Amino acid sequence: MSADPAPGVAGPLVEPRSTDPMLPEADPFYAPPQALGQLPPGSIVRTREVEIALFGLVPQRISAWQLLYRTCDLDNVPEVAVTTVLLPWGADPAAPRPLVSFQCAIDAVASKCLPSYALRRGARAAGSIPQLELPLVASALARGWAVSVPDHGGTGGRFGVAREPGYRALDAIRAGLAFVPLGLAATTPVALWGYSGGGLATAWAAELAAEYAPELDIVGAVAASPVGDPAAAFVRLNGSLFAGFAAVFTAGLARAYPDLLLRTHLDARYLGWLAQTETTATFPLLYRFARRDLDKHCRGGLSALLAAPELQRVLGDIQPGRRTPTMPMLILQGVYDEVVAVADVDAHVDRYRAAGADVCYLRDRLSTHLLLQYIALPVMIDWLADRFAGRAPAPPATETVWSLAFSRSAIAGHLDFARVVARMLFARPIRAKQQPDSIPRPTVHLVHNSLDVTAAPSV
């Protein structure tokens, strides 16, 4: 069923059946309506049911929809973004359940890396990070929770930009709460969760929530390895094995801050390499840019570029920690992380605590960057479950451990995760293994504020 569109708004979409979804720039589902500015933030523009697949190949028995919704950019200009919302297979929408907003570590500007594309069956997005994080999302579904996975980088792939990821994640929550098939309501408890680039997006959402979306009942936020200082990471990773992150960062800032004129500082050879970021997924890009040093391709050298007043202003703006999250937070970081510096995250935590934020900070000595999100999964998901159950978090503290993998409860959590992954590999239903934590059932739903709600066929 679809609603009649308002004047000036695109009509219902009938998506052709195909095993291969279209890239966002070619997919009419992503097109904004002419009347977008008339909608309040979080309003749904159109919806469709989609099929999720592991690495684009193994179809998942998970109930999934996509919502195109109204949000805004850095300058508060209205725009649209897409979130993928999911329920456990066979879930009863009438049963109360919380909502988790999971911010993927997109870490790219290529549209193929947006979760709304990369998680779909038939997606050709090998090397994108959201495909690696789908098992974490499935673990949340196995708890009986609803999940929202927003394209927090926006349809323009504006990686590294200040505040925008927070606006898009919070507006995606608003859209998810209003989407009737999820069975949620205005008072549904919500949690934020993300790792690495997704942890940074989670930090932005946590910081902006009280001011931008005060009506949301956000009970906690897990920001794992949340970068801490993007500018410092850019300088440190340049010329390293992970110089691809610096290249993507350059491409993202160039899209969002045209006054920087970054391209006028770079030579033709590096600009040619930079063009590859437009269509290349994260891991292939890391391979192509390994050890490439921007200093050798920048007029006057990297130090001259970094000293430019316009760049100094932007680099200061993109550092998180200038606002105080009002919900409890769990932050995790590897002490010897090869991508994100522990000192940057230490300073990020210090900024939060100095402003009065409630932060539990766990540091792991043995984990590498990629592995920590899986090793620490039981700790993160149990912490979220405690917040949904209304249990008070432990007093704010910093604890450094050898590994988060070896506690008794963590081992049980890893076995649960292994079972979820096995079910995904064999395309078995991802059902709730237990009832969601007890939540008082509200009596009134949010109004489904929509201009054009389109139920496109599954592909």
Coordinates of C-alpha atoms in Angstrom, one line a residue:
M1 CA 0.0 0.0 0.0
S2 CA 1.2 3.5 -0.6
A3 CA -0.1 6.9 0.4
D4 CA -1.1 9.5 -2.2
P5 CA 1.8 11.8 -2.6
A6 CA 1.5 15.5 -1.6
P7 CA 1.8 18.1 -4.3
G8 CA 5.3 18.4 -5.6
V9 CA 6.4 15.1 -4.2
A10 CA 7.5 12.1 -6.2
G11 CA 4.8 9.4 -6.6
P12 CA 5.0 5.8 -5.5
L13 CA 7.9 3.8 -6.7
V14 CA 7.6 0.4 -8.3
E15 CA 11.0 -1.1 -8.1
P16 CA 11.8 -3.6 -10.8
R17 CA 12.7 -7.0 -9.5
S18 CA 16.4 -7.8 -9.9
T19 CA 19.0 -9.7 -8.0
D20 CA 21.3 -6.7 -8.2
P21 CA 20.1 -3.5 -6.4
M22 CA 20.9 -0.2 -8.1
L23 CA 23.6 2.0 -6.7
P24 CA 22.1 4.9 -4.7
E25 CA 22.9 7.5 -7.3
A26 CA 20.9 5.5 -9.9
D27 CA 18.1 4.4 -7.6
P28 CA 15.0 6.6 -7.7
F29 CA 14.2 5.6 -4.1
Y30 CA 16.9 8.0 -2.9
A31 CA 15.5 11.0 -4.8
P32 CA 14.3 13.8 -2.5
P33 CA 10.9 15.3 -2.9
Q34 CA 10.4 18.9 -3.9
A35 CA 8.5 19.6 -0.7
L36 CA 11.2 18.3 1.6
G37 CA 11.7 21.6 3.4
Q38 CA 8.0 21.5 4.6
L39 CA 8.6 18.3 6.6
P40 CA 9.9 18.2 10.2
P41 CA 13.2 16.3 10.8
G42 CA 12.7 12.6 10.9
S43 CA 9.6 12.5 8.7
I44 CA 9.4 9.5 6.4
V45 CA 9.3 10.3 2.7
R46 CA 9.0 6.7 1.4
T47 CA 9.6 3.1 2.4
R48 CA 10.2 -0.3 0.8
E49 CA 10.8 -3.8 2.0
V50 CA 14.2 -5.2 1.2
E51 CA 16.1 -8.5 1.4
I52 CA 19.4 -8.5 3.4
A53 CA 22.2 -10.8 2.6
L54 CA 25.6 -11.7 4.1
F55 CA 28.3 -10.2 1.9
G56 CA 25.5 -9.7 -0.7
L57 CA 25.3 -13.4 -1.3
V58 CA 23.7 -15.4 1.5
P59 CA 20.1 -14.3 1.9
Q60 CA 19.2 -13.6 5.5
R61 CA 15.9 -14.5 7.1
I62 CA 15.5 -11.1 8.8
S63 CA 12.6 -8.7 8.4
A64 CA 14.0 -5.5 6.8
W65 CA 12.7 -2.3 5.4
Q66 CA 14.3 0.9 4.2
L67 CA 13.1 4.4 5.1
L68 CA 13.9 7.5 3.2
Y69 CA 13.6 10.3 5.7
R70 CA 14.1 14.0 6.1
T71 CA 17.2 15.2 7.9
C72 CA 19.8 18.0 7.5
D73 CA 23.4 18.7 6.7
L74 CA 26.1 20.6 8.5
D75 CA 24.5 23.9 7.8
N76 CA 21.0 22.8 8.7
V77 CA 19.9 22.6 5.1
P78 CA 17.2 19.9 4.6
E79 CA 18.2 16.7 2.9
V80 CA 17.2 13.1 2.8
A81 CA 19.0 10.0 4.0
V82 CA 18.1 6.3 4.2
T83 CA 18.1 4.0 7.2
T84 CA 17.7 0.2 7.1
V85 CA 15.4 -1.0 9.9
L86 CA 15.2 -4.6 11.0
L87 CA 13.3 -7.0 13.2
P88 CA 14.0 -10.6 14.2
W89 CA 12.4 -13.1 11.8
G90 CA 8.8 -13.7 12.8
A91 CA 8.8 -11.0 15.5
D92 CA 5.4 -9.9 16.7
P93 CA 5.2 -6.1 16.1
A94 CA 2.7 -5.9 19.0
A95 CA 5.3 -7.1 21.5
P96 CA 7.2 -4.3 23.2
R97 CA 10.9 -4.0 22.3
P98 CA 13.7 -1.4 22.4
L99 CA 15.4 0.1 19.4
V100 CA 19.2 0.1 18.8
S101 CA 20.7 2.6 16.3
F102 CA 23.7 0.9 14.9
Q103 CA 26.2 3.2 13.2
C104 CA 28.3 1.2 10.8
A105 CA 32.0 2.1 10.2
I106 CA 31.3 3.3 6.7
D107 CA 34.8 4.9 6.3
A108 CA 34.3 5.6 2.6
V109 CA 32.8 8.1 0.2
A110 CA 31.8 5.5 -2.4
S111 CA 28.1 4.9 -2.5
K112 CA 28.5 1.2 -2.6
C113 CA 29.7 1.4 1.0
L114 CA 26.5 2.9 2.3
P115 CA 24.8 0.3 4.5
S116 CA 21.5 0.8 2.6
Y117 CA 23.3 -0.6 -0.4
A118 CA 26.0 -2.9 1.0
L119 CA 23.7 -4.9 3.2
R120 CA 21.2 -5.8 0.4
R121 CA 21.1 -9.1 -1.4
G122 CA 23.0 -8.8 -4.7
A123 CA 25.0 -5.8 -3.6
R124 CA 28.4 -5.6 -5.2
A125 CA 30.3 -4.1 -2.3
A126 CA 33.2 -6.5 -1.6
G127 CA 35.6 -4.8 0.8
S128 CA 32.9 -2.5 2.4
I129 CA 32.9 -2.5 6.2
P130 CA 29.1 -2.7 6.7
Q131 CA 29.1 -6.2 5.3
L132 CA 31.6 -7.2 8.0
E133 CA 29.4 -5.7 10.7
L134 CA 26.1 -7.4 9.7
P135 CA 26.7 -10.2 12.3
L136 CA 26.9 -7.6 15.1
V137 CA 23.5 -6.3 13.9
A138 CA 22.2 -9.9 13.9
S139 CA 23.4 -10.3 17.5
A140 CA 21.2 -7.4 18.5
L141 CA 18.2 -8.9 16.6
A142 CA 18.8 -12.2 18.4
R143 CA 18.2 -10.3 21.7
G144 CA 14.8 -9.4 20.4
W145 CA 15.6 -5.8 19.7
A146 CA 14.7 -3.7 16.7
V147 CA 17.6 -2.1 14.9
S148 CA 18.1 1.0 12.8
V149 CA 21.2 1.2 10.5
P150 CA 21.4 4.7 9.1
D151 CA 23.5 6.0 6.2
H152 CA 25.1 8.4 8.6
G153 CA 27.5 9.7 5.9
G154 CA 24.6 10.8 3.8
T155 CA 23.9 10.1 0.2
G156 CA 26.8 12.4 -0.7
G157 CA 29.4 10.3 1.2
R158 CA 30.6 13.2 3.4
F159 CA 33.1 11.2 5.5
G160 CA 34.6 12.9 8.5
V161 CA 32.3 15.9 8.6
A162 CA 31.3 17.4 11.9
R163 CA 27.8 16.8 13.4
E164 CA 26.1 15.5 10.3
P165 CA 26.4 11.8 11.3
G166 CA 24.6 12.7 14.6
Y167 CA 21.7 14.5 12.8
R168 CA 21.2 11.6 10.4
A169 CA 21.3 8.9 13.1
L170 CA 18.9 10.8 15.4
D171 CA 16.5 11.5 12.5
A172 CA 16.7 7.9 11.5
I173 CA 15.6 7.0 15.1
R174 CA 12.6 9.3 14.7
A175 CA 11.7 7.7 11.4
G176 CA 12.0 4.2 12.9
L177 CA 9.8 5.0 15.9
A178 CA 7.2 6.3 13.5
F179 CA 7.3 3.4 11.1
V180 CA 4.2 1.3 12.0
P181 CA 5.5 -2.2 10.9
L182 CA 8.2 -2.0 13.6
G183 CA 5.5 -1.6 16.3
L184 CA 7.5 1.0 18.2
A185 CA 6.2 4.2 19.9
A186 CA 7.3 7.6 21.1
T187 CA 8.4 6.3 24.5
T188 CA 10.4 3.3 23.2
P189 CA 13.8 3.1 24.9
V190 CA 16.7 3.7 22.4
A191 CA 20.4 3.0 22.5
L192 CA 23.3 4.1 20.3
W193 CA 26.1 1.8 19.2
G194 CA 29.0 2.0 16.8
Y195 CA 32.6 1.1 16.3
S196 CA 35.5 3.1 14.8
G197 CA 34.0 5.4 12.2
G198 CA 30.7 4.2 13.6
G199 CA 31.9 5.0 17.1
L200 CA 32.6 8.5 16.0
A201 CA 29.2 8.9 14.5
T202 CA 27.7 7.5 17.7
A203 CA 29.6 10.1 19.7
W204 CA 28.2 12.9 17.5
A205 CA 24.7 11.5 18.0
A206 CA 25.2 11.2 21.8
E207 CA 26.5 14.8 21.9
L208 CA 23.6 16.3 19.9
A209 CA 20.7 14.3 21.3
A210 CA 19.7 16.6 24.2
E211 CA 19.6 19.6 21.9
Y212 CA 18.5 18.2 18.6
A213 CA 16.1 15.4 19.6
P214 CA 15.2 15.8 23.3
E215 CA 12.0 13.8 22.9
L216 CA 14.0 10.6 22.4
D217 CA 14.4 8.2 25.3
I218 CA 18.1 7.4 24.7
V219 CA 19.1 5.2 27.7
G220 CA 22.8 4.7 26.7
A221 CA 25.5 4.8 24.0
V222 CA 28.4 2.5 23.2
A223 CA 31.1 4.3 21.3
A224 CA 33.9 1.9 20.7
S225 CA 37.3 3.1 19.3
P226 CA 35.6 6.4 18.4
V227 CA 38.7 8.0 16.7
G228 CA 38.8 10.8 19.3
D229 CA 40.7 13.3 17.2
P230 CA 40.1 13.0 13.4
A231 CA 42.6 15.7 12.5
A232 CA 45.4 13.9 14.5
A233 CA 44.4 10.6 13.0
F234 CA 44.7 12.1 9.5
V235 CA 48.2 13.3 10.1
R236 CA 49.3 10.1 11.8
L237 CA 47.9 7.7 9.2
N238 CA 49.2 9.7 6.2
G239 CA 52.1 7.7 4.6
S240 CA 51.3 4.6 6.7
L241 CA 49.8 1.3 5.8
F242 CA 46.4 2.9 6.5
A243 CA 47.0 6.0 4.4
G244 CA 43.7 5.2 2.6
F245 CA 41.8 6.5 5.6
A246 CA 43.6 9.8 5.2
A247 CA 42.7 9.9 1.5
V248 CA 39.0 9.2 2.2
F249 CA 39.1 11.9 4.9
T250 CA 40.5 14.3 2.3
A251 CA 37.8 13.4 -0.2
G252 CA 35.0 13.7 2.4
L253 CA 36.1 17.1 3.6
A254 CA 36.4 18.4 0.1
R255 CA 32.7 17.5 -0.5
A256 CA 31.4 19.2 2.6
Y257 CA 33.7 22.2 2.9
P258 CA 34.2 23.7 -0.6
D259 CA 35.9 26.8 0.9
L260 CA 38.9 24.6 1.8
L261 CA 39.9 24.3 -1.9
L262 CA 41.9 21.2 -1.0
R263 CA 42.2 20.2 -4.6
T264 CA 44.2 23.4 -5.4
H265 CA 46.9 22.3 -3.0
L266 CA 47.3 18.8 -4.5
D267 CA 49.2 17.8 -7.6
A268 CA 47.6 16.0 -10.5
R269 CA 49.0 12.6 -9.6
Y270 CA 47.4 12.6 -6.1
L271 CA 44.2 14.0 -7.5
G272 CA 44.1 11.1 -9.9
W273 CA 44.5 8.7 -7.0
L274 CA 41.9 10.6 -5.0
A275 CA 39.3 10.1 -7.8
Q276 CA 39.5 6.4 -7.0
T277 CA 37.9 7.0 -3.7
E278 CA 34.6 7.9 -5.5
T279 CA 34.0 4.3 -6.6
T280 CA 36.3 2.1 -4.4
A281 CA 35.3 0.2 -1.2
T282 CA 37.3 0.7 1.9
F283 CA 39.6 -2.3 2.0
P284 CA 40.7 -2.2 -1.7
L285 CA 41.3 1.5 -1.1
L286 CA 43.5 0.8 1.9
Y287 CA 45.6 -1.5 -0.4
R288 CA 45.9 1.0 -3.2
F289 CA 46.9 3.9 -0.8
A290 CA 49.2 2.0 1.5
R291 CA 52.3 4.1 2.3
R292 CA 51.3 7.0 0.0
D293 CA 52.4 10.3 1.5
L294 CA 50.3 13.4 0.9
D295 CA 53.4 15.5 1.9
K296 CA 55.0 14.5 -1.4
H297 CA 52.0 15.7 -3.5
C298 CA 51.0 18.8 -1.7
R299 CA 52.3 22.3 -2.8
G300 CA 54.4 23.6 0.0
G301 CA 54.2 20.3 1.8
L302 CA 51.6 18.9 4.3
S303 CA 52.7 21.3 7.0
A304 CA 51.8 24.3 4.9
L305 CA 48.4 22.8 4.1
L306 CA 47.7 22.1 7.8
A307 CA 48.7 25.7 8.7
A308 CA 46.1 27.3 6.3
P309 CA 43.6 29.2 8.5
E310 CA 40.6 27.7 6.7
L311 CA 41.8 24.2 7.3
Q312 CA 42.6 24.9 10.9
R313 CA 39.0 26.1 11.4
V314 CA 37.6 22.9 10.0
L315 CA 40.0 20.6 11.8
G316 CA 38.9 22.2 15.1
D317 CA 35.3 21.9 14.2
I318 CA 35.4 18.1 13.4
Q319 CA 36.8 17.2 16.8
P320 CA 34.1 15.6 19.0
G321 CA 33.8 16.2 22.7
R322 CA 32.7 19.8 22.7
R323 CA 29.2 19.0 23.9
T324 CA 28.2 16.8 26.8
P325 CA 26.2 13.6 26.3
T326 CA 23.4 13.3 28.8
M327 CA 23.0 9.5 28.6
P328 CA 25.5 6.9 30.2
M329 CA 28.3 6.0 27.8
L330 CA 30.5 3.0 27.4
I331 CA 33.8 3.7 25.5
L332 CA 36.2 1.0 24.5
Q333 CA 39.7 1.3 23.0
G334 CA 42.7 -0.9 22.3
V335 CA 45.8 0.3 24.0
Y336 CA 48.0 -0.7 21.1
D337 CA 45.5 -0.1 18.3
E338 CA 47.3 0.3 15.0
V339 CA 44.6 2.6 13.5
V340 CA 43.1 4.7 16.3
A341 CA 45.6 6.1 18.9
V342 CA 44.7 5.4 22.5
A343 CA 45.9 8.8 23.5
D344 CA 43.3 10.5 21.3
V345 CA 40.5 8.4 22.8
D346 CA 41.9 9.1 26.3
A347 CA 41.7 12.8 25.6
H348 CA 38.1 12.4 24.2
V349 CA 37.0 10.7 27.4
D350 CA 38.7 13.4 29.5
R351 CA 36.8 16.1 27.6
Y352 CA 33.5 14.3 28.3
R353 CA 34.2 13.7 32.0
A354 CA 35.4 17.3 32.5
A355 CA 32.0 18.4 31.2
G356 CA 30.2 16.0 33.6
A357 CA 29.4 13.1 31.3
D358 CA 28.8 9.6 32.8
V359 CA 31.5 7.5 31.0
C360 CA 32.7 4.0 31.7
Y361 CA 36.0 3.6 29.8
L362 CA 37.5 0.1 29.1
R363 CA 41.0 -0.2 27.5
D364 CA 42.1 -3.6 26.0
R365 CA 45.9 -4.3 25.8
L366 CA 45.8 -7.3 23.3
S367 CA 43.2 -6.5 20.6
T368 CA 44.0 -5.2 17.2
H369 CA 41.7 -2.6 15.7
L370 CA 39.6 -4.9 13.5
L371 CA 39.2 -7.6 16.1
L372 CA 38.2 -5.5 19.1
Q373 CA 34.6 -5.1 17.9
Y374 CA 34.1 -8.8 17.9
I375 CA 36.2 -9.6 21.0
A376 CA 34.3 -7.0 22.9
L377 CA 30.9 -7.8 21.5
P378 CA 29.6 -9.6 24.7
V379 CA 30.7 -6.7 26.8
M380 CA 29.0 -4.1 24.6
I381 CA 25.7 -6.0 24.0
D382 CA 25.4 -6.9 27.7
W383 CA 25.9 -3.3 28.7
L384 CA 23.2 -2.3 26.3
A385 CA 20.9 -5.0 27.7
D386 CA 21.4 -3.6 31.2
R387 CA 20.5 -0.1 30.1
F388 CA 17.3 -1.4 28.5
A389 CA 16.4 -3.3 31.6
G390 CA 16.8 -0.1 33.7
R391 CA 19.8 -1.2 35.6
A392 CA 22.1 1.6 36.7
P393 CA 25.5 1.6 35.1
A394 CA 28.7 1.1 37.1
P395 CA 30.2 4.3 38.5
P396 CA 32.3 6.2 35.9
A397 CA 35.8 4.7 35.8
T398 CA 38.7 3.8 33.5
E399 CA 39.9 0.2 33.5
T400 CA 42.7 -1.3 31.5
V401 CA 42.6 -5.1 31.0
W402 CA 44.7 -7.6 29.1
S403 CA 41.7 -8.7 27.1
L404 CA 37.9 -8.3 27.1
A405 CA 37.6 -11.8 25.6
F406 CA 38.3 -14.0 28.6
S407 CA 35.7 -13.4 31.3
R408 CA 33.1 -16.2 31.9
S409 CA 30.3 -14.0 30.7
A410 CA 32.3 -13.0 27.6
I411 CA 32.9 -16.7 26.7
A412 CA 29.2 -17.4 26.9
G413 CA 28.6 -14.3 24.7
H414 CA 31.1 -15.6 22.1
L415 CA 29.3 -18.9 21.9
D416 CA 26.1 -17.1 21.3
F417 CA 27.7 -15.0 18.6
A418 CA 29.1 -18.2 17.0
R419 CA 25.6 -19.6 16.8
V420 CA 24.3 -16.4 15.2
V421 CA 27.0 -16.5 12.6
A422 CA 26.4 -20.1 11.9
R423 CA 22.7 -19.4 11.3
M424 CA 23.6 -16.6 9.0
L425 CA 26.0 -18.7 7.0
F426 CA 23.3 -21.4 6.4
A427 CA 20.5 -18.8 5.9
R428 CA 18.6 -19.9 9.0
P429 CA 16.1 -17.5 10.6
I430 CA 17.5 -14.9 13.0
R431 CA 14.9 -15.1 15.7
A432 CA 14.9 -13.6 19.2
K433 CA 16.4 -16.2 21.5
Q434 CA 14.7 -14.6 24.4
Q435 CA 11.9 -12.0 24.9
P436 CA 13.1 -8.4 24.8
D437 CA 13.8 -6.8 28.1
S438 CA 10.6 -5.8 29.9
I439 CA 9.4 -2.4 28.6
P440 CA 6.2 -0.7 29.7
R441 CA 3.9 -0.7 26.7
P442 CA 2.9 2.8 25.7
T443 CA -0.6 3.3 24.6
V444 CA -0.1 5.9 21.9
H445 CA 2.0 5.5 18.7
L446 CA 3.8 8.3 17.1
V447 CA 1.9 9.7 14.1
H448 CA 3.3 8.1 10.9
N449 CA 4.3 11.5 9.4
S450 CA 4.9 10.7 5.7
L451 CA 4.5 12.3 2.4
D452 CA 4.9 9.2 0.3
V453 CA 5.0 5.8 1.9
T454 CA 5.9 3.3 -0.8
A455 CA 6.0 -0.4 -0.3
A456 CA 8.3 -1.5 -3.1
P457 CA 8.6 -5.2 -3.7
S458 CA 11.4 -7.2 -2.1
V459 CA 14.4 -7.8 -4.4

